mmCIF file of C-alpha atoms and ligand atoms in Angstrom:
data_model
loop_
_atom_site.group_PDB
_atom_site.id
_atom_site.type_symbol
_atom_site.label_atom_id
_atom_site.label_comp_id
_atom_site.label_asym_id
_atom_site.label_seq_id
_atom_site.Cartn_x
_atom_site.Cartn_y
_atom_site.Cartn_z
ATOM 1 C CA UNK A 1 0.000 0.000 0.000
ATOM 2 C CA UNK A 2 1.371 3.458 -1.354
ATOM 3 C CA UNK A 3 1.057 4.998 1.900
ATOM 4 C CA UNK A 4 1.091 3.083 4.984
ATOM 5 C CA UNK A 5 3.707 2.914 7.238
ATOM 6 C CA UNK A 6 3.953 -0.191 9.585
ATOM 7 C CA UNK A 7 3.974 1.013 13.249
ATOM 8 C CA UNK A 8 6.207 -0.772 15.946
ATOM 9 C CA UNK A 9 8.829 -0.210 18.084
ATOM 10 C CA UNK A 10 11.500 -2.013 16.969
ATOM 11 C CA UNK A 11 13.792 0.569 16.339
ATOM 12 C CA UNK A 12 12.807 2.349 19.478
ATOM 13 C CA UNK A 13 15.757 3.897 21.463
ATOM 14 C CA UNK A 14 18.260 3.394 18.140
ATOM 15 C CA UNK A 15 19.998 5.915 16.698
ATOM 16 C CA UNK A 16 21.710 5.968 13.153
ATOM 17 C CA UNK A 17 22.685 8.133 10.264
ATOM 18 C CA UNK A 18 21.082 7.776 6.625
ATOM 19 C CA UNK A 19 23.216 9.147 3.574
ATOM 20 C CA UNK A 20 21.757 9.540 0.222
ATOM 21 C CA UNK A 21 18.193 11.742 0.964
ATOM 22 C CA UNK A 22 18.085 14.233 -2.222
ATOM 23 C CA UNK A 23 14.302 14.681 -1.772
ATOM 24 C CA UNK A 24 11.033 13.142 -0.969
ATOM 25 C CA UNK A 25 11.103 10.760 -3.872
ATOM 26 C CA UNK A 26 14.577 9.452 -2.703
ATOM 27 C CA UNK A 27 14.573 5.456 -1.528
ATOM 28 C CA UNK A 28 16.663 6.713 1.474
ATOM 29 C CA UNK A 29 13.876 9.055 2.309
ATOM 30 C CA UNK A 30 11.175 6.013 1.978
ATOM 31 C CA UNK A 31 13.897 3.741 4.640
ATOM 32 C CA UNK A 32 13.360 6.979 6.948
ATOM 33 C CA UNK A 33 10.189 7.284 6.885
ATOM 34 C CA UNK A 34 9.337 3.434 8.016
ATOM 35 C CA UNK A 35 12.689 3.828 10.226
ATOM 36 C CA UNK A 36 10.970 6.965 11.963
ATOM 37 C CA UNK A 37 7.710 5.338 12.603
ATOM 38 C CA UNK A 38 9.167 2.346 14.172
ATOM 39 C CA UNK A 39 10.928 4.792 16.496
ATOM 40 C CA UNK A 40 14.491 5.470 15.585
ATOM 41 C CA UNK A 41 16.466 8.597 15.879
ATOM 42 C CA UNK A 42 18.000 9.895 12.498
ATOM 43 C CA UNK A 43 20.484 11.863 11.431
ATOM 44 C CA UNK A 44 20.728 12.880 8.067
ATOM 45 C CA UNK A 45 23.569 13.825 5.336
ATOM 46 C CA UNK A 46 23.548 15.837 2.130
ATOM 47 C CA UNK A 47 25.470 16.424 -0.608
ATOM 48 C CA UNK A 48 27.128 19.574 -0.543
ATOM 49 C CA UNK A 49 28.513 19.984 -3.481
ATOM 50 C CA UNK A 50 24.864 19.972 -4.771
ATOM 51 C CA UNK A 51 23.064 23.750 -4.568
ATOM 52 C CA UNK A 52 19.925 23.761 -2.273
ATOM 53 C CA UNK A 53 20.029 20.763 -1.414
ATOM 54 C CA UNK A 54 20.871 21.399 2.566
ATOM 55 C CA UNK A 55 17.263 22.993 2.940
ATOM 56 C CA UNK A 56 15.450 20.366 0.887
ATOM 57 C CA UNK A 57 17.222 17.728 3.327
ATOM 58 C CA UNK A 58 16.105 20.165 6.353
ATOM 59 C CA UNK A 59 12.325 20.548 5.566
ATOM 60 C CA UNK A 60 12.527 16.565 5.487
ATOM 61 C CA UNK A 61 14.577 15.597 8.185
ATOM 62 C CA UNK A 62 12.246 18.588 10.583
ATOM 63 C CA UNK A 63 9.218 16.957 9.262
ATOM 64 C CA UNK A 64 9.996 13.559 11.182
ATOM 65 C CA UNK A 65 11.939 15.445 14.342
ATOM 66 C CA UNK A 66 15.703 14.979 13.617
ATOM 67 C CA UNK A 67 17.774 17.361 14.590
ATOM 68 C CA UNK A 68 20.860 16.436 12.900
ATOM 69 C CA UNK A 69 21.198 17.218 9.618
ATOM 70 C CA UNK A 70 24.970 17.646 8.322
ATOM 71 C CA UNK A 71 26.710 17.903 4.696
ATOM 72 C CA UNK A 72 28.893 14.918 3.413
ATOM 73 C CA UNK A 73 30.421 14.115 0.362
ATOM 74 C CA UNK A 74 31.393 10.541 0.099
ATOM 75 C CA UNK A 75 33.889 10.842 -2.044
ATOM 76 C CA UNK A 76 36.184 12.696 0.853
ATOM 77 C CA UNK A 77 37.301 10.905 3.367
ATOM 78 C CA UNK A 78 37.309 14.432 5.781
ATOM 79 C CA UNK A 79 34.036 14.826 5.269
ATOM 80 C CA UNK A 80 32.921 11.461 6.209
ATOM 81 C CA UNK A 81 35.112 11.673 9.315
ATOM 82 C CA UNK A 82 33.756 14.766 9.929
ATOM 83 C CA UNK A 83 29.906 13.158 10.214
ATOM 84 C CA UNK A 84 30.850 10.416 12.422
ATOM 85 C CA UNK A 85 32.901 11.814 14.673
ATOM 86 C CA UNK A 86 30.126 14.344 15.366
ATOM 87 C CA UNK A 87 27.551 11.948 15.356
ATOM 88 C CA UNK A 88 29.289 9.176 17.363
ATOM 89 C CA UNK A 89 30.115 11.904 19.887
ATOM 90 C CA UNK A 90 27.338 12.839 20.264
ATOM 91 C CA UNK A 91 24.665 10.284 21.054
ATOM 92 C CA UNK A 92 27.737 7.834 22.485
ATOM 93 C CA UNK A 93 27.103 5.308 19.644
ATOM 94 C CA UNK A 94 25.267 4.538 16.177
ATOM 95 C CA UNK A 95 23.329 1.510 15.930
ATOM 96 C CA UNK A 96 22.417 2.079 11.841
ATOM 97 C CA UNK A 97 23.378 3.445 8.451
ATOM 98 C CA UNK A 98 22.445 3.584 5.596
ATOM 99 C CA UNK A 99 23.999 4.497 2.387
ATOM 100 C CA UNK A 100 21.917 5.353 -0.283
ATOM 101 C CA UNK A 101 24.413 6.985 -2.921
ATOM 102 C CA UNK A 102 25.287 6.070 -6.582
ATOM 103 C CA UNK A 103 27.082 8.471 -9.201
ATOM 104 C CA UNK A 104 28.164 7.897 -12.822
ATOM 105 C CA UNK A 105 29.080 10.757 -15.740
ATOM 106 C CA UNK A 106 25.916 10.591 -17.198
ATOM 107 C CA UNK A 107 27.357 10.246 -20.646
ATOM 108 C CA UNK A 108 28.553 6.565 -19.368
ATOM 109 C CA UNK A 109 24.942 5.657 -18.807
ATOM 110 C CA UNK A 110 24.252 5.091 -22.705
ATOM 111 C CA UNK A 111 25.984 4.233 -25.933
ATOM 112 C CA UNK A 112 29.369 1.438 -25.597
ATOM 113 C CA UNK A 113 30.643 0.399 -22.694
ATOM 114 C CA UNK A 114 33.606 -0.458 -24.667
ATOM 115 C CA UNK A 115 33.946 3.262 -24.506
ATOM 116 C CA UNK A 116 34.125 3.723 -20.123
ATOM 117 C CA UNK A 117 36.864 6.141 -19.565
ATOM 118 C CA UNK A 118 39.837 5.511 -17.009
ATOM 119 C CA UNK A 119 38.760 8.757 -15.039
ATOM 120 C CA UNK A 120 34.930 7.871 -14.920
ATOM 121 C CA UNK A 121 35.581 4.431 -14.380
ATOM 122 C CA UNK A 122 37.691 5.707 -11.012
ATOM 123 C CA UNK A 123 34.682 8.469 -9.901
ATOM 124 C CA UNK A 124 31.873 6.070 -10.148
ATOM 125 C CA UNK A 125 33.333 3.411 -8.424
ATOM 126 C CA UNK A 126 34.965 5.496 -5.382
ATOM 127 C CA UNK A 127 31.599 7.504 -5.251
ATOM 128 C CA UNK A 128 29.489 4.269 -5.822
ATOM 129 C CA UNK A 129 31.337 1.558 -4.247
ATOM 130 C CA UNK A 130 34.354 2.083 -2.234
ATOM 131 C CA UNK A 131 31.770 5.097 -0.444
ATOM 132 C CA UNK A 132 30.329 2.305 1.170
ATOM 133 C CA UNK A 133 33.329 0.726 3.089
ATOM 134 C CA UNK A 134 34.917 4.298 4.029
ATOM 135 C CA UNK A 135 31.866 4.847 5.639
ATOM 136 C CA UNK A 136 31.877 2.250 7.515
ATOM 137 C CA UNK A 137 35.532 2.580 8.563
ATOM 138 C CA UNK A 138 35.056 6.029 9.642
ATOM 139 C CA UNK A 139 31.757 4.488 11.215
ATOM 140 C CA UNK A 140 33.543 1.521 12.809
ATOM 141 C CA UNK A 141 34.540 2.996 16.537
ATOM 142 C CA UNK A 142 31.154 4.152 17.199
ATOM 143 C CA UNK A 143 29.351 1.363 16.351
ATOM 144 C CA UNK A 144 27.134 0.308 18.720
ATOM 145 C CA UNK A 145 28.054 -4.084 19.217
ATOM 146 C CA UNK A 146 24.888 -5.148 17.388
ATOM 147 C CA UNK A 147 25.170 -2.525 14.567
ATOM 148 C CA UNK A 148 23.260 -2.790 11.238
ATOM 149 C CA UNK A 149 24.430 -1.361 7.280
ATOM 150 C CA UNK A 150 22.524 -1.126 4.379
ATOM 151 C CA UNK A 151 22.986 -0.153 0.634
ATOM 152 C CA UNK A 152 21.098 0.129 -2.192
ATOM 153 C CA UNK A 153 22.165 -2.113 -5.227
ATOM 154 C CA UNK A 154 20.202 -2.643 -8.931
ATOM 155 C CA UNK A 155 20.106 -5.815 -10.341
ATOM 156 C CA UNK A 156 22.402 -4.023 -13.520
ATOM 157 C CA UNK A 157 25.725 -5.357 -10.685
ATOM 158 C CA UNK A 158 24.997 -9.011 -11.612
ATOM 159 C CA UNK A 159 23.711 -8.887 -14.849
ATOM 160 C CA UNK A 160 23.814 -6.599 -18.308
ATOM 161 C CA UNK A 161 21.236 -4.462 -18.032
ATOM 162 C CA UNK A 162 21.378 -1.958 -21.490
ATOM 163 C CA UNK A 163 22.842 1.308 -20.628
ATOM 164 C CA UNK A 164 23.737 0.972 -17.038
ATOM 165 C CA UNK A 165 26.945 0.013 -18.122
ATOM 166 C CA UNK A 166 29.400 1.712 -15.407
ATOM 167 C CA UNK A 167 27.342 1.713 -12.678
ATOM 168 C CA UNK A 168 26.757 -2.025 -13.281
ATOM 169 C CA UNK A 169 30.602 -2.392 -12.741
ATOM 170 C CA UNK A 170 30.220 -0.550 -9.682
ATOM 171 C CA UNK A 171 27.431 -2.320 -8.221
ATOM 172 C CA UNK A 172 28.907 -5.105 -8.683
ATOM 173 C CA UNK A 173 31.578 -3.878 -6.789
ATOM 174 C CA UNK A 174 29.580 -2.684 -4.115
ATOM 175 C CA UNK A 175 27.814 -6.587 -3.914
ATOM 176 C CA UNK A 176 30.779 -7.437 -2.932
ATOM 177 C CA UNK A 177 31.730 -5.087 -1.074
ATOM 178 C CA UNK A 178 28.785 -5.981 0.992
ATOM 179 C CA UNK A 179 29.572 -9.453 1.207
ATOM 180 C CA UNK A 180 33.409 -8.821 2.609
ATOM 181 C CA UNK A 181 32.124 -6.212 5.189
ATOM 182 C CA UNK A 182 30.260 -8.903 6.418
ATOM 183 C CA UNK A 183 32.611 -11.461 6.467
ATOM 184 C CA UNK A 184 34.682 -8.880 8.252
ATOM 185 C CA UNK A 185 32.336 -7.475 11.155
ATOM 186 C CA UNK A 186 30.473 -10.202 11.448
ATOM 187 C CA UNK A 187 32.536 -11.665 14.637
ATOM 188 C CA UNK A 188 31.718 -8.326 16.201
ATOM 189 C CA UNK A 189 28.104 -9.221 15.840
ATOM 190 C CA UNK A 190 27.814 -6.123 13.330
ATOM 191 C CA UNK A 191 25.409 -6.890 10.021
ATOM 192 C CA UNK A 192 25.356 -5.574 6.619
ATOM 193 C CA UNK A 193 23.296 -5.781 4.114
ATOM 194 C CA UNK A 194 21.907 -4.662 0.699
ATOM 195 C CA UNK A 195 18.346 -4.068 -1.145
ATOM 196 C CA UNK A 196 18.573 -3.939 -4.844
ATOM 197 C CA UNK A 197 15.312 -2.689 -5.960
ATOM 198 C CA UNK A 198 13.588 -2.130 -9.154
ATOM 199 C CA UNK A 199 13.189 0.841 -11.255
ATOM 200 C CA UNK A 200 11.995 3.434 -9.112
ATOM 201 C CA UNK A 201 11.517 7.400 -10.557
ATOM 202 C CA UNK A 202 13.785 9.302 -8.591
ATOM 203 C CA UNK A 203 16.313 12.073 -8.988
ATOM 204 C CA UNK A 204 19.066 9.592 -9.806
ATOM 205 C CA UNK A 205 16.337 7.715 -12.560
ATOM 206 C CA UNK A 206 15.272 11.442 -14.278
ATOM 207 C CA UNK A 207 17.147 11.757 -17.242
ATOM 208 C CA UNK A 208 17.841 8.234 -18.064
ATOM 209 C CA UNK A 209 16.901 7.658 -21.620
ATOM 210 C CA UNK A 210 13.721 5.177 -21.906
ATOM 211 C CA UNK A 211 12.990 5.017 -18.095
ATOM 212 C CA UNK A 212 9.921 5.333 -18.084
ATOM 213 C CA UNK A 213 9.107 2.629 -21.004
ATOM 214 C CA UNK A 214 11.598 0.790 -18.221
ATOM 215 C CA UNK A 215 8.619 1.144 -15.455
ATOM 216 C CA UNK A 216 6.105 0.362 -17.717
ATOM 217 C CA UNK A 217 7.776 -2.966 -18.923
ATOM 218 C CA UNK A 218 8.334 -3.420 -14.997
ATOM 219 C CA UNK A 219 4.572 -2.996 -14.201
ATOM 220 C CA UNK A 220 3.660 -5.513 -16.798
ATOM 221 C CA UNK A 221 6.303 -8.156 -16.430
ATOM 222 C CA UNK A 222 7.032 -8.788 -13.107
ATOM 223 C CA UNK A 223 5.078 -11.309 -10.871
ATOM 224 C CA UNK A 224 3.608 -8.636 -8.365
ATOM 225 C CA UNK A 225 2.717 -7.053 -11.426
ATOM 226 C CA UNK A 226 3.529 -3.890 -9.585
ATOM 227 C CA UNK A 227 6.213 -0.945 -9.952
ATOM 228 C CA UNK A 228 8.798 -0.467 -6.919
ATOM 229 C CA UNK A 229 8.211 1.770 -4.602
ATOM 230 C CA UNK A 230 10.062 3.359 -1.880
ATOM 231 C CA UNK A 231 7.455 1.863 0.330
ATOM 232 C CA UNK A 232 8.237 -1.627 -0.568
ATOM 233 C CA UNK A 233 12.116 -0.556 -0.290
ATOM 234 C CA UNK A 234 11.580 1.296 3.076
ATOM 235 C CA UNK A 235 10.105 -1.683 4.961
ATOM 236 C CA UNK A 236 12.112 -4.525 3.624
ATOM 237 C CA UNK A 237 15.022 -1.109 5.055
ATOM 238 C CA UNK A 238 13.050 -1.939 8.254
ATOM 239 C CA UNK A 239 13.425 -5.472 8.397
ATOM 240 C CA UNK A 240 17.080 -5.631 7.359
ATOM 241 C CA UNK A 241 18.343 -2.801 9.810
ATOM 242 C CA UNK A 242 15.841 -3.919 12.704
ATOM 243 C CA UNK A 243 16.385 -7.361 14.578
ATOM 244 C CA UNK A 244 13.649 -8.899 12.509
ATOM 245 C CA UNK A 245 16.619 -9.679 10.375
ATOM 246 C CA UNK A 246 18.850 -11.284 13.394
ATOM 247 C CA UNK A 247 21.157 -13.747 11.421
ATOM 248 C CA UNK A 248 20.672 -12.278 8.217
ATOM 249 C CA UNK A 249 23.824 -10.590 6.704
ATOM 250 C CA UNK A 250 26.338 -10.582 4.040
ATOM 251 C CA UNK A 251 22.786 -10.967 1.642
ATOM 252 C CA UNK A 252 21.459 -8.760 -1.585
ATOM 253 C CA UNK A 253 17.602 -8.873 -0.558
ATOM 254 C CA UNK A 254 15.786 -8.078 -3.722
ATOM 255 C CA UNK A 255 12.606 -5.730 -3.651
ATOM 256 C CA UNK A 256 11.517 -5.464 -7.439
ATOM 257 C CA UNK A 257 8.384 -7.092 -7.435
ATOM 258 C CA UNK A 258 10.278 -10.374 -9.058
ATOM 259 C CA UNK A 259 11.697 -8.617 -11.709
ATOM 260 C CA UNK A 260 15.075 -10.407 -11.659
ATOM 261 C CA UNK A 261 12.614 -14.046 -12.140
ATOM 262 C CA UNK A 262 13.813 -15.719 -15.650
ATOM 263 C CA UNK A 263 10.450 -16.161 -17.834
ATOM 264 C CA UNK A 264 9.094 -13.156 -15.760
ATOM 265 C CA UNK A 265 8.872 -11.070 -19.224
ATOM 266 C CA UNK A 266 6.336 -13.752 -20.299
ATOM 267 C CA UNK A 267 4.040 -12.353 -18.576
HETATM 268 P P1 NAD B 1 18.470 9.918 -5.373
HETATM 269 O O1 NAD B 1 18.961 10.829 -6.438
HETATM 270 O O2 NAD B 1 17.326 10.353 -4.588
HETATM 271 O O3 NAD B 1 19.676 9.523 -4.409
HETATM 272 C C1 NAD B 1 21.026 9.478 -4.817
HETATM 273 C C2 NAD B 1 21.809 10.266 -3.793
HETATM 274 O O4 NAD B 1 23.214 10.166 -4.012
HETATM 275 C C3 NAD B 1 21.471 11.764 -3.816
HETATM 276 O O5 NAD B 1 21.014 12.156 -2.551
HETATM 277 C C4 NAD B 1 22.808 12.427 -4.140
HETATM 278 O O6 NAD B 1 22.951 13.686 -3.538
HETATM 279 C C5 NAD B 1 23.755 11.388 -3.567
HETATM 280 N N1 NAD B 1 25.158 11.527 -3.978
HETATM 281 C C6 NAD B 1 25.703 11.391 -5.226
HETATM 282 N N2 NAD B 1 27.035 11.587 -5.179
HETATM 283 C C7 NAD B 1 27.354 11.839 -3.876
HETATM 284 C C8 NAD B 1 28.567 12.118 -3.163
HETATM 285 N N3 NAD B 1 29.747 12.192 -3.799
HETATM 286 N N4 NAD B 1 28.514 12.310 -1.819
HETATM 287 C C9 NAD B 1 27.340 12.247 -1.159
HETATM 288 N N5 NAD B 1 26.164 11.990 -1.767
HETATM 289 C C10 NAD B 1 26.168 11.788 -3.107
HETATM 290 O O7 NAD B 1 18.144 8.542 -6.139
HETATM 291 P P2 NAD B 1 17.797 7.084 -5.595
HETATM 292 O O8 NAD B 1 17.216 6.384 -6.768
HETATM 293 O O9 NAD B 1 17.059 7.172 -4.326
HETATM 294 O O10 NAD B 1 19.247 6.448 -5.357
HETATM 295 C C11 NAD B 1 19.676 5.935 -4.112
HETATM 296 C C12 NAD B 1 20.370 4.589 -4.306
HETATM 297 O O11 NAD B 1 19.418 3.655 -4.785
HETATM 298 C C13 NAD B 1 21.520 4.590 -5.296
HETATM 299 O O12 NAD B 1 22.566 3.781 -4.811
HETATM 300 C C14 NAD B 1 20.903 3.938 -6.521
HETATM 301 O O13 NAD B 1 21.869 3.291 -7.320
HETATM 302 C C15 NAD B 1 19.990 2.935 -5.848
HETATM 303 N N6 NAD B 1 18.937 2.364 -6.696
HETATM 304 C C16 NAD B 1 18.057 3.174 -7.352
HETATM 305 C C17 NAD B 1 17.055 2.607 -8.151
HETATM 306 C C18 NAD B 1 16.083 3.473 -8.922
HETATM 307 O O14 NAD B 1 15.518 2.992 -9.905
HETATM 308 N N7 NAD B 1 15.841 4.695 -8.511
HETATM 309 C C19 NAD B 1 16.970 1.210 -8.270
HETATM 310 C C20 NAD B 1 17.879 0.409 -7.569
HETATM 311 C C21 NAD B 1 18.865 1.006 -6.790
HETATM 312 O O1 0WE B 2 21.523 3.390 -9.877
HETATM 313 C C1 0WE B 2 20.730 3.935 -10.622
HETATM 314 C C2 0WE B 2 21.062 5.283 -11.240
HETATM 315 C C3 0WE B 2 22.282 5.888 -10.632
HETATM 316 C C4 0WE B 2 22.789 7.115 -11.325
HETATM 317 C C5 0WE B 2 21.992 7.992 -12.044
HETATM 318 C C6 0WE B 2 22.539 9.128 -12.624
HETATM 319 C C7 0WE B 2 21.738 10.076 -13.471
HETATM 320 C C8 0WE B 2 22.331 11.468 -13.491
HETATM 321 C C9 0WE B 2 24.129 7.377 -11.228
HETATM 322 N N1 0WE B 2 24.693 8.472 -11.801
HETATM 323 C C10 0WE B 2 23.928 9.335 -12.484
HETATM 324 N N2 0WE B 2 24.523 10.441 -13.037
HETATM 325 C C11 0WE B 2 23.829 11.456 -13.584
HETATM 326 O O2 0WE B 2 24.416 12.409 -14.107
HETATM 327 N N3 0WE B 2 19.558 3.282 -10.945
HETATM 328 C C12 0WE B 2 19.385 1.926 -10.484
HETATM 329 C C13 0WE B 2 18.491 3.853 -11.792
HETATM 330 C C14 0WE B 2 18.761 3.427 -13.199
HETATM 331 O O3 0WE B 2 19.663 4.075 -13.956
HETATM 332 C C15 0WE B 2 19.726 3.433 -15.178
HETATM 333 C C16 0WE B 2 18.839 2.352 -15.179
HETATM 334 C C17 0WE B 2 18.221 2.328 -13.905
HETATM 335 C C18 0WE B 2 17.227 1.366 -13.405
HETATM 336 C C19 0WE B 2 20.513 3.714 -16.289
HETATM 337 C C20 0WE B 2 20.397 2.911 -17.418
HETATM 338 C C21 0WE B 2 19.530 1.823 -17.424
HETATM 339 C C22 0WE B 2 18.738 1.532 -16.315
#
């Protein structure tokens, strides 16, 4: 349902940081919002480098009661020291975080792949994937001992999916990524996991040629017969951050209505 958000208290008296909110159609605004109802204390980041964005992320963040709201870009390792060293100083420790962040040139989002450049190649993936793991580094003294990490991944990491080309590579990456961070905090009792979702019309989507005939073909193809929403990506946020999820990490938990099903397209 479009709308609802699922009230409990799971993620009463937890407090973590969610990177990635551009606006209200942003997934990392639909993990907040079921995050928020089930109780948890949020801080939230913006991208700086981005104009306006800071009051955007303010209206949003005000709108649910967080009080923290502070810029980051990713692809600095200053600035993401900067974040959780105020945040971890502040509230003592940070239970959750998500990262909800992927950037490409856009001009390596169509036409050959053959064609990726060297210096595109090395800003997608440090924005896209290595992001991830310096976050969680800088993250890594605060955490609290039963910590929980998400990302958001697109099913264009494991397979070819025309035109997302470089940010396939980087996904892919980031899968990974997710899968070694596990491996590696798991002893400490610390999880981490990813959603790959469907196509979803967001800032990051706008401007991507054929979108929305990708939707459409999404509506009518997969099993749910539905389009992704950042409902359906917020709650299955809820279960994977909460301890509904206790046990479950290292996995890419796919919210896409089925999509990724072989024979799906036959409707
Ligand atoms: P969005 O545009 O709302 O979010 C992307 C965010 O990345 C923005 O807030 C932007 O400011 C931020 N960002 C980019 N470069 C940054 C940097 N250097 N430092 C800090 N922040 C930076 O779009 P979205 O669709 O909500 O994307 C969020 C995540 O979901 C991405 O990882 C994306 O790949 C993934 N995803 C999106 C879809 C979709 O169809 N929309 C599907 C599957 C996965
Ligand atoms: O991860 C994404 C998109 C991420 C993205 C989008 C942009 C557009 C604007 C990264 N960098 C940029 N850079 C820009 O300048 N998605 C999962 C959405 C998406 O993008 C596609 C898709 C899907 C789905 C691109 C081609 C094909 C399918």
């Amino acid at each position: 349902m479009e709308n609802e958000t699922i009230k409990t208290d799971l993620m009463r008296g937890k407090r973590g940081i969610i990177l990635g909110v551009a606006n209200e159609r942003s997934l990392a605004w639909g993990i907040a919002q079921q995050l928020h109802n089930a109780g948890a204390e949020i801080a939230f980041t913006y991208f700086d480098k981005i104009d306006k964005l800071e009051d955007k992320v303010r209206k949003l963040a005000d709108s649910i009661g967080s009080q923290h709201v502070l810029p980051c870009n990713v692809a600095d390792d200053k600035s993401i020291a900067n974040v959780m060293d105020t945040l971890g100083k502040e509230w003592g420790q940070i239970d959750f975080i998500v990262h909800s962040i992927a950037f490409a040139d856009k001009d390596e989002l169509t036409g050959r792949f053959l064609h990726t450049s060297r210096h595109n190649f090395h800003v997608s993936l440090d924005a896209s994937a290595y992001s991830f793991i310096a976050v969680l580094s800088a993250a890594h003294e605060y955490l609290a001992k039963d910590a929980t990490a998400l990302t958001l991944t697109y099913l264009g990491g494991p397979r070819v999916v025309p035109n997302y080309n470089l940010m396939g590579v980087a996904k892919a990456a980031l899968e990974s990524s997710v899968r070694y961070l596990a491996a590696d905090l798991g002893p400490e009792g610390i999880r981490v996991n990813a959603i790959s979702a469907g196509p979803v019309k967001t800032v990051a989507a706008m401007g991507i040629g054929g979108f929305r005939d990708m939707l459409k073909h999404h509506e009518q193809t997969a099993p749910s017969r539905q389009a992704t929403t950042k409902e359906h990506v917020g709650k299955a946020g809820l279960y994977l951050l909460s301890s509904l999820s206790e046990g479950v990490t290292g996995e890419i938990h796919y919210v896409d209505g089925g999509a990724n099903i072989l024979g799906s397209s036959l409707g």
